[in-house]
Short mmCIF file of C-alpha atoms in Angstrom, two decimals:
data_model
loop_
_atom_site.label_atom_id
_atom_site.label_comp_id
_atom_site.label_asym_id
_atom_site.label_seq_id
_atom_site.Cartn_x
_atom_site.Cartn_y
_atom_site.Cartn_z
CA UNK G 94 16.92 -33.00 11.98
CA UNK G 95 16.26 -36.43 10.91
CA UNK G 96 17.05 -37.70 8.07
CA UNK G 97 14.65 -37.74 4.91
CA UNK G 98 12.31 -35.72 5.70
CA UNK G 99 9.98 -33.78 3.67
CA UNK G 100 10.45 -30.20 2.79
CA UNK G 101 8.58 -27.97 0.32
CA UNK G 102 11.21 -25.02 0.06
CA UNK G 103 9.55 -22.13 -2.24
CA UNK G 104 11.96 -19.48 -4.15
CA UNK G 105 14.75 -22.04 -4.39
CA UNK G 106 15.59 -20.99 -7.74
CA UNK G 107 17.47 -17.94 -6.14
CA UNK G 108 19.20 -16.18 -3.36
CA UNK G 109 17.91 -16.89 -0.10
CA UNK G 110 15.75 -19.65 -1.17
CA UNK G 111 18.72 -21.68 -2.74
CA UNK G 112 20.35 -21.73 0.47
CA UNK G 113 17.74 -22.48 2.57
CA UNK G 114 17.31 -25.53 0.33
CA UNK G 115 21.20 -26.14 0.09
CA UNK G 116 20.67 -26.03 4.38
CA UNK G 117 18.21 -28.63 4.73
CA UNK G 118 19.46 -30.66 1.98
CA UNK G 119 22.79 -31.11 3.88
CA UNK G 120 20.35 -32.24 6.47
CA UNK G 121 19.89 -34.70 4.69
CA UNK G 122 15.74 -33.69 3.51
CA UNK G 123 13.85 -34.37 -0.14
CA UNK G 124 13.36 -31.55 -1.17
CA UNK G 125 10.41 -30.22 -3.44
CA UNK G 126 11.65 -26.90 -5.19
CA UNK G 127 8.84 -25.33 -7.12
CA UNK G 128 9.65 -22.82 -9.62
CA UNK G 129 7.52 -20.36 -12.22
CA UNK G 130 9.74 -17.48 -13.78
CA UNK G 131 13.76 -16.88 -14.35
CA UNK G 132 14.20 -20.15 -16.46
CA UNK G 133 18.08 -19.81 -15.72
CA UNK G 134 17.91 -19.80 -12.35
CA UNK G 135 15.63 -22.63 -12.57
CA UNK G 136 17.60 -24.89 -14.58
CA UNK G 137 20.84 -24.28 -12.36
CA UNK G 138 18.78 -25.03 -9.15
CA UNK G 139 17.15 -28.38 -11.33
CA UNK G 140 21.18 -29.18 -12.34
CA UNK G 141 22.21 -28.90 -8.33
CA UNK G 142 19.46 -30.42 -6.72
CA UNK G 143 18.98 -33.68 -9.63
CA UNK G 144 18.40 -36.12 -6.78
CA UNK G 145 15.21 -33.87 -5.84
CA UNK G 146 11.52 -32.65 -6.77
CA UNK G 147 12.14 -29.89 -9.18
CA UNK G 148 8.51 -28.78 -10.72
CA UNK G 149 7.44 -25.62 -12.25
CA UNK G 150 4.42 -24.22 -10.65
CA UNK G 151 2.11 -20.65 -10.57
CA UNK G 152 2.00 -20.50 -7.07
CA UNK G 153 -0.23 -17.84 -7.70
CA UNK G 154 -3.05 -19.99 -9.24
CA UNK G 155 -5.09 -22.44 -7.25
CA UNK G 156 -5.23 -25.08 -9.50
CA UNK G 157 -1.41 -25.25 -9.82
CA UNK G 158 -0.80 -25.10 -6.21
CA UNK G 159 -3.11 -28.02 -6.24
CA UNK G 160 -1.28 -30.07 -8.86
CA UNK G 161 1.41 -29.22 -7.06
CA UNK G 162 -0.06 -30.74 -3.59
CA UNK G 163 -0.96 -33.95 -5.52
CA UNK G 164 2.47 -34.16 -7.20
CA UNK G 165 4.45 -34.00 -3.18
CA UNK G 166 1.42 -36.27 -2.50
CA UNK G 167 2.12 -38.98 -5.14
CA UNK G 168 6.07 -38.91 -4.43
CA UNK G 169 6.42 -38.05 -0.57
CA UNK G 170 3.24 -39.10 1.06
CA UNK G 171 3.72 -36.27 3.83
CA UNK G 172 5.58 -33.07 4.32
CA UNK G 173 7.28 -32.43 7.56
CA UNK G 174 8.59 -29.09 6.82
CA UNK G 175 7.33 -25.93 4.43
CA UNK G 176 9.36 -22.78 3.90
CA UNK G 177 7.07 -20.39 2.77
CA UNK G 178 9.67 -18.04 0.93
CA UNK G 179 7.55 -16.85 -1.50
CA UNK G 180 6.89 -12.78 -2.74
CA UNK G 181 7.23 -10.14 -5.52
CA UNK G 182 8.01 -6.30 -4.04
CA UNK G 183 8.56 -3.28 -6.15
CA UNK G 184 11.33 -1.38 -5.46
CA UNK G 185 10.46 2.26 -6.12
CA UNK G 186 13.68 3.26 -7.06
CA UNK G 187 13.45 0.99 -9.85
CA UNK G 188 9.74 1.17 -10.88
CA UNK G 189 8.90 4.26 -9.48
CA UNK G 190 4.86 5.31 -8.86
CA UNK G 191 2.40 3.05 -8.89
CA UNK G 192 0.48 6.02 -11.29
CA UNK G 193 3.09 4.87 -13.76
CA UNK G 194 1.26 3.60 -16.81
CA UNK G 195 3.63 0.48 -16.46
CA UNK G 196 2.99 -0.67 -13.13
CA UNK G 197 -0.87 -0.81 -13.64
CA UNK G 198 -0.96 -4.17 -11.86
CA UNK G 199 1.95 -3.89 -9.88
CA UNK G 200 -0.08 -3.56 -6.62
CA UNK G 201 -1.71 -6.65 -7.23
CA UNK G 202 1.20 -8.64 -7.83
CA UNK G 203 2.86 -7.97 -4.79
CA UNK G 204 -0.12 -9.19 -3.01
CA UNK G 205 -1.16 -12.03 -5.13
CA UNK G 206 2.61 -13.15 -4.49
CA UNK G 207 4.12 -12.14 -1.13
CA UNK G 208 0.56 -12.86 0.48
CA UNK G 209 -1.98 -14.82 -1.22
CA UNK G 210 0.17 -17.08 -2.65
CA UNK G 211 1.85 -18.14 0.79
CA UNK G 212 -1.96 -18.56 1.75
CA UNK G 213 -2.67 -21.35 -1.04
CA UNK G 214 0.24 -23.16 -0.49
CA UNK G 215 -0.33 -23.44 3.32
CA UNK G 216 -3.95 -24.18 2.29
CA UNK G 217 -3.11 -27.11 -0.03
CA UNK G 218 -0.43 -28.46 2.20
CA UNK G 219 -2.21 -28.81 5.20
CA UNK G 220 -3.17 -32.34 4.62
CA UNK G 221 0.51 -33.65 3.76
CA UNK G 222 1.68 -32.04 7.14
CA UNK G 223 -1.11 -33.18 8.92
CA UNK G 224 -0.04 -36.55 7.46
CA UNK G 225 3.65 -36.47 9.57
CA UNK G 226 3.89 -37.10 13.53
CA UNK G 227 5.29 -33.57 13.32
CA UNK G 228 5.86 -30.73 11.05
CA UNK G 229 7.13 -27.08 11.04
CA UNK G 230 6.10 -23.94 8.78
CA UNK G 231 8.89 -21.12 8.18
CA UNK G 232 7.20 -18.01 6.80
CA UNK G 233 9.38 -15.60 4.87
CA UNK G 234 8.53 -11.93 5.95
CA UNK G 235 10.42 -8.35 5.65
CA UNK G 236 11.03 -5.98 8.17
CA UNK G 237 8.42 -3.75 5.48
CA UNK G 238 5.77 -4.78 7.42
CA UNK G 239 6.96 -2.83 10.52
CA UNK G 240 8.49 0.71 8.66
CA UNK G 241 6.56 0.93 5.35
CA UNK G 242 7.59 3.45 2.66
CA UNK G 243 9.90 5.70 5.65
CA UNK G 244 13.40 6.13 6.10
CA UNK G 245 16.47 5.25 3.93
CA UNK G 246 14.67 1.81 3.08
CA UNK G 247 11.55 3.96 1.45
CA UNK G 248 14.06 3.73 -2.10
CA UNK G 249 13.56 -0.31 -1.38
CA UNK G 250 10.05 -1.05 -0.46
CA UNK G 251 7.09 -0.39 -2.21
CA UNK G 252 3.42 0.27 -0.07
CA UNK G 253 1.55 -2.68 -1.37
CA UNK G 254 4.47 -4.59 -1.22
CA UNK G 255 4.98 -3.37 3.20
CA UNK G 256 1.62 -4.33 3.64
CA UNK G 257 1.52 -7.57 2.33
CA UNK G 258 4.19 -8.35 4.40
CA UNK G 259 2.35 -7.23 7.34
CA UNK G 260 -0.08 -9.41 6.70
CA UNK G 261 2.09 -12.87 7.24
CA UNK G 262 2.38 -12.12 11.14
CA UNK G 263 -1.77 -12.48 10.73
CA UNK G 264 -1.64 -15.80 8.73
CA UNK G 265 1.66 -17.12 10.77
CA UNK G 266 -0.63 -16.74 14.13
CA UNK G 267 -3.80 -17.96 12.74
CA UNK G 268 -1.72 -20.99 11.34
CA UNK G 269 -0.43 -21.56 14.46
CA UNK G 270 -3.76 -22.33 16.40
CA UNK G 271 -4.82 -23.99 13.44
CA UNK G 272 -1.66 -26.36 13.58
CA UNK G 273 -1.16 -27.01 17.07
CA UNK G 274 0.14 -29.35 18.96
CA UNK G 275 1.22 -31.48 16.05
CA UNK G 276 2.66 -28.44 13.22
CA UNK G 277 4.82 -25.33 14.56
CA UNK G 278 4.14 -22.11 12.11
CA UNK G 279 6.81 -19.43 12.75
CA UNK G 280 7.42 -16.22 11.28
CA UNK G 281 11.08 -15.38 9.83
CA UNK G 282 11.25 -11.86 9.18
CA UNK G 283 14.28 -10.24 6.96
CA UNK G 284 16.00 -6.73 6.58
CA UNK G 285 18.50 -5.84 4.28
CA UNK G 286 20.28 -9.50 2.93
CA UNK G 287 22.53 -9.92 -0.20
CA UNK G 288 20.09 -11.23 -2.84
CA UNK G 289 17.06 -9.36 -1.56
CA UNK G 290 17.06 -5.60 -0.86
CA UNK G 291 20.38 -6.02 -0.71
CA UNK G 292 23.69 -6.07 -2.45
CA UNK G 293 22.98 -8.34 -5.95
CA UNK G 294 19.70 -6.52 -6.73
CA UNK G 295 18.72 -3.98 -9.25
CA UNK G 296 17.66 -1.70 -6.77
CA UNK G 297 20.97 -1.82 -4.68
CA UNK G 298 23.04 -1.04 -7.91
CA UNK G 299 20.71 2.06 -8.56
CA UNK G 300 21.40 3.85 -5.31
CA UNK G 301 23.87 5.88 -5.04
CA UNK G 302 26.81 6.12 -2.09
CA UNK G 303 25.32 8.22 0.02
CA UNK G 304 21.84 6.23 0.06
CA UNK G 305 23.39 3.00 0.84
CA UNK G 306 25.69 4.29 3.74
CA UNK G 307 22.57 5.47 5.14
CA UNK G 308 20.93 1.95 4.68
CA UNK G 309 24.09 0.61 6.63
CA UNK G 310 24.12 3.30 9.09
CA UNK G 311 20.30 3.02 10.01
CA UNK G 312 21.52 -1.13 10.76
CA UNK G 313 23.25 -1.58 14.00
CA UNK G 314 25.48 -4.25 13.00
CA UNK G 315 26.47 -2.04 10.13
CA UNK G 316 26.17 -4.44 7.19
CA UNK G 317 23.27 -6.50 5.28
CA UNK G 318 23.30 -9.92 6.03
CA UNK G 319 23.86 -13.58 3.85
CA UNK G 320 21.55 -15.94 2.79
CA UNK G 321 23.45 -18.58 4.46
CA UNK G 322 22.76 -16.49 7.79
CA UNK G 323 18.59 -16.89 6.52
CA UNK G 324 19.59 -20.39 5.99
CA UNK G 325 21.09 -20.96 9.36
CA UNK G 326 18.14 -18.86 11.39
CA UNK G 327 15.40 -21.25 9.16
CA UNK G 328 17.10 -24.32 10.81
CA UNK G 329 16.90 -22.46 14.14
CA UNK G 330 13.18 -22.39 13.59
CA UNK G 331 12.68 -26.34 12.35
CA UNK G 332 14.94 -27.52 15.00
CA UNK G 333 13.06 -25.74 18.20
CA UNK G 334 10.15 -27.81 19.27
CA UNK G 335 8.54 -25.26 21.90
CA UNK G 336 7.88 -22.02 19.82
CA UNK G 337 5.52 -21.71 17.17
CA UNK G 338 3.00 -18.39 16.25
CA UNK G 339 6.09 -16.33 17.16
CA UNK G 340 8.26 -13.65 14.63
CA UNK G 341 11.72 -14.30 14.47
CA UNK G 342 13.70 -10.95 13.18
CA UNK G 343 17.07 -11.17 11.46
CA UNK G 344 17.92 -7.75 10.58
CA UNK G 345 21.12 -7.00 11.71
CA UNK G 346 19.04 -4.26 14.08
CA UNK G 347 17.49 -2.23 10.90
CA UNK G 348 14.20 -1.60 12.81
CA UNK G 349 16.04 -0.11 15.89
CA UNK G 350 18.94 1.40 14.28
CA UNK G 351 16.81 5.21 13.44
CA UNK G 352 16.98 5.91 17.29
CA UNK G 353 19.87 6.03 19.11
CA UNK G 354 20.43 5.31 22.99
CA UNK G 355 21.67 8.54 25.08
CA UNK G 356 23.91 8.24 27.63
CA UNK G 357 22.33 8.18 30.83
CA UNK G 358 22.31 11.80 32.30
CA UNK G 359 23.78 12.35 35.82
CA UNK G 360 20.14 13.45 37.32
CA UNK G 361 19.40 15.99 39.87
CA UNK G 362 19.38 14.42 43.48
#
């Protein structure tokens, strides 16, 4: 990539999103790393990135993610790149029904956050990639959107939170024909990674043996992935001028790993 470029990375404060950010920031990008909740992780992500944007912002709300627009306005002038890693997803071994008194608006917040909130951004940012010769979208997705509440990963992902993610591969295509030729919108969707649904989550410390050597036996590769691996397979996406409205799927083969290939049978003739 060339250098200094403009990139909006969302969820930076964490897991994945810190090292997509660390990824393009030893590409030598300025950053803008919004942040809203864990104050902790915020301040350790403002402490490594100090030569960057750091700015706390409801990404959820419009007239944040408008302040927010102004603020990359006022101090960039144009974005070139936007990862859209942004999205809140019950786990139900962790909070269980959504008939649970406590998750009364726990629907809602997986869709005001995994989906309309990647719609805002895109919305506000338009303009500042509009403003650079070229441009690139990454939108963060899960391999939800294609199994749901089914299989071993049923103990990970939630129903409103699987069909919010289904709804990205709408928005990444529509963006796409809205972008063209001059901004690429590409879909990055993500099975089991350390961080997220992974090892390092609340969820993953809840299951027991047997559950998660079913997760790793429904994945062909046997293992859940990094977030340097997201970080790497981001780049991918920036750095390759002729695709754009496609879904890129890193899941170490978690969507194919529940059927398994026969051998082929000696036939008849």
């Amino acid at each position: 990539m060339t250098a200094r470029k403009n990139a909006l990375v969302l969820g930076a404060s964490r897991g994945v999103g810190r090292a997509i950010a660390r990824r393009l920031a030893a590409e030598g990008m300025r950053l803008c790393l919004p942040w809203f909740d864990w104050p902790e992780s915020a301040q350790e992500m403002a402490a490594e990135f100090s030569g960057h944007l750091v700015l706390q912002a409801d990404l959820r709300a419009p007239e944040s993610v408008a302040a927010m627009a102004a603020r990359i306005e006022a101090e960039f002038g144009c974005l070139h790149v936007l990862v859209n890693n942004i999205e809140r997803g019950g786990m139900p071994i962790v909070h269980g029904s959504y008939s649970r008194p406590v998750n009364s608006g726990q629907w809602q917040l997986e869709f005001e956050t995994t989906l309309h909130a990647k719609w805002l951004v895109f919305e506000q940012c338009l303009p500042l990639l509009r403003r650079a010769e070229q441009a690139a979208v990454v939108n963060i997705s899960s391999v939800a959107a294609l199994i749901g509440r089914s299989g071993p990963a049923g103990l990970l992902f939630s129903d409103g939170y699987a069909a919010a993610s289904r709804g990205v591969a709408s928005l990444t295509e529509t963006w796409a024909r809205l972008g063209a030729p001059s901004i690429r919108v590409n879909e990055l969707m993500l099975g089991l990674i350390n961080s997220r649904h992974g090892p390092g989550t609340r969820g993953w410390s809840l299951l027991n043996a047997t559950e998660r050597e079913a997760l790793l036996a429904h994945t062909l590769l046997g293992r859940t992935g990094r977030p340097e691996e997201v970080a790497e397979a981001v780049l991918f996406l920036l750095q390759t001028d002729f695709m754009t409205g496609a879904t890129l799927r890193l899941d170490g083969g978690f969507v194919l790993g529940g059927e398994q290939a026969p051998e082929m049978p000696p036939g008849v003739l």
